[in-house]
Each structure stands twice: as structure tokens, then as C-alpha cells.
PDB file of C-alpha atoms in Angstrom:
ATOM      1  CA  UNK T   3      68.704  13.716  -2.311  1.00  0.00           C
ATOM      2  CA  UNK T   4      71.475  12.693   0.116  1.00  0.00           C
ATOM      3  CA  UNK T   5      71.469  14.413   3.551  1.00  0.00           C
ATOM      4  CA  UNK T   6      74.046  14.572   6.279  1.00  0.00           C
ATOM      5  CA  UNK T   7      73.191  13.370   9.286  1.00  0.00           C
ATOM      6  CA  UNK T   8      75.146  13.820  12.750  1.00  0.00           C
ATOM      7  CA  UNK T   9      74.627  10.983  14.994  1.00  0.00           C
ATOM      8  CA  UNK T  10      75.583  11.152  18.637  1.00  0.00           C
ATOM      9  CA  UNK T  11      76.729   8.015  20.546  1.00  0.00           C
ATOM     10  CA  UNK T  12      76.985   8.000  24.452  1.00  0.00           C
ATOM     11  CA  UNK T  13      78.358   5.444  26.755  1.00  0.00           C
ATOM     12  CA  UNK T  14      78.312   5.338  30.386  1.00  0.00           C
ATOM     13  CA  UNK T  15      80.698   3.116  32.266  1.00  0.00           C
ATOM     14  CA  UNK T  16      80.333   2.309  35.874  1.00  0.00           C
ATOM     15  CA  UNK T  17      82.062   0.302  38.454  1.00  0.00           C
ATOM     16  CA  UNK T  18      81.750  -0.040  42.328  1.00  0.00           C
ATOM     17  CA  UNK T  19      84.758  -0.040  44.494  1.00  0.00           C
ATOM     18  CA  UNK T  20      84.886  -1.052  47.955  1.00  0.00           C
ATOM     19  CA  UNK T  21      87.636   0.934  50.296  1.00  0.00           C
ATOM     20  CA  UNK T  22      88.281   1.001  54.220  1.00  0.00           C
ATOM     21  CA  UNK T  23      88.174   4.359  55.522  1.00  0.00           C
ATOM     22  CA  UNK T  24      87.537   6.306  58.604  1.00  0.00           C
ATOM     23  CA  UNK T  25      84.648   8.551  56.857  1.00  0.00           C
ATOM     24  CA  UNK T  26      82.760   8.723  53.594  1.00  0.00           C
ATOM     25  CA  UNK T  27      84.795  11.697  52.722  1.00  0.00           C
ATOM     26  CA  UNK T  28      88.186   9.831  53.250  1.00  0.00           C
ATOM     27  CA  UNK T  29      86.576   6.870  51.100  1.00  0.00           C
ATOM     28  CA  UNK T  30      85.704   9.346  48.178  1.00  0.00           C
ATOM     29  CA  UNK T  31      89.202  10.879  48.342  1.00  0.00           C
ATOM     30  CA  UNK T  32      90.846   7.535  48.327  1.00  0.00           C
ATOM     31  CA  UNK T  33      88.744   6.286  45.210  1.00  0.00           C
ATOM     32  CA  UNK T  34      89.381   9.451  43.549  1.00  0.00           C
ATOM     33  CA  UNK T  35      93.135   9.291  44.150  1.00  0.00           C
ATOM     34  CA  UNK T  36      93.061   5.464  42.888  1.00  0.00           C
ATOM     35  CA  UNK T  37      91.234   6.625  39.766  1.00  0.00           C
ATOM     36  CA  UNK T  38      93.817   9.482  39.110  1.00  0.00           C
ATOM     37  CA  UNK T  39      96.579   7.141  39.544  1.00  0.00           C
ATOM     38  CA  UNK T  40      94.887   4.653  37.281  1.00  0.00           C
ATOM     39  CA  UNK T  41      94.700   1.877  39.739  1.00  0.00           C
ATOM     40  CA  UNK T  42      91.132   1.910  38.992  1.00  0.00           C
ATOM     41  CA  UNK T  43      90.379   1.623  35.224  1.00  0.00           C
ATOM     42  CA  UNK T  44      86.978   1.394  33.867  1.00  0.00           C
ATOM     43  CA  UNK T  45      86.921  -0.963  30.460  1.00  0.00           C
ATOM     44  CA  UNK T  46      84.522  -2.209  28.036  1.00  0.00           C
ATOM     45  CA  UNK T  47      83.110  -4.792  30.672  1.00  0.00           C
ATOM     46  CA  UNK T  48      82.019  -1.882  32.849  1.00  0.00           C
ATOM     47  CA  UNK T  49      79.498  -0.632  30.167  1.00  0.00           C
ATOM     48  CA  UNK T  50      76.565   0.346  32.027  1.00  0.00           C
ATOM     49  CA  UNK T  51      74.414   1.979  29.359  1.00  0.00           C
ATOM     50  CA  UNK T  52      74.417   3.531  25.885  1.00  0.00           C
ATOM     51  CA  UNK T  53      72.363   5.870  23.843  1.00  0.00           C
ATOM     52  CA  UNK T  54      72.574   6.608  19.927  1.00  0.00           C
ATOM     53  CA  UNK T  55      70.382   9.553  18.838  1.00  0.00           C
ATOM     54  CA  UNK T  56      70.126  12.130  16.042  1.00  0.00           C
ATOM     55  CA  UNK T  57      71.800  15.207  16.655  1.00  0.00           C
ATOM     56  CA  UNK T  58      71.117  17.194  13.597  1.00  0.00           C
ATOM     57  CA  UNK T  59      70.383  16.574   9.867  1.00  0.00           C
ATOM     58  CA  UNK T  60      71.138  19.039   7.085  1.00  0.00           C
ATOM     59  CA  UNK T  61      70.333  19.266   3.186  1.00  0.00           C
ATOM     60  CA  UNK T  62      73.589  18.971   1.134  1.00  0.00           C
TER      61      UNK T  62
END
């Protein structure tokens, strides 16, 4: 008998960015603003990891 299976796919994107700043707090704020303004955009080439796992299955 066929069953429904719910599969979860998770991708993690990661990019390192270097900025000049007077402090680590300023550097974080700059990068957060750049990300919000879409100056920094993560794309497929920034794929760091992926998982595919069964979430649930139910008998139909």
C-alpha cells in the first residue's frame, strides 16, 4: 500500500566577508547592513552544507 512521506531538505549558505572597521561591533553592524541592503547576496556557489531527511510517513 502506498504511503505519503514528508521529506525535509535543508541547505546552509555561507560566505566570508572582510570589512574595515574600528571595532568588531562596527564590523558586524556594517556587514548586517550590507546584507539587508542586498549588497551581500548569498547564492548557489555559497552552499556550505545540505541535509535531506525523513520528517514523517503516514499510511494513506
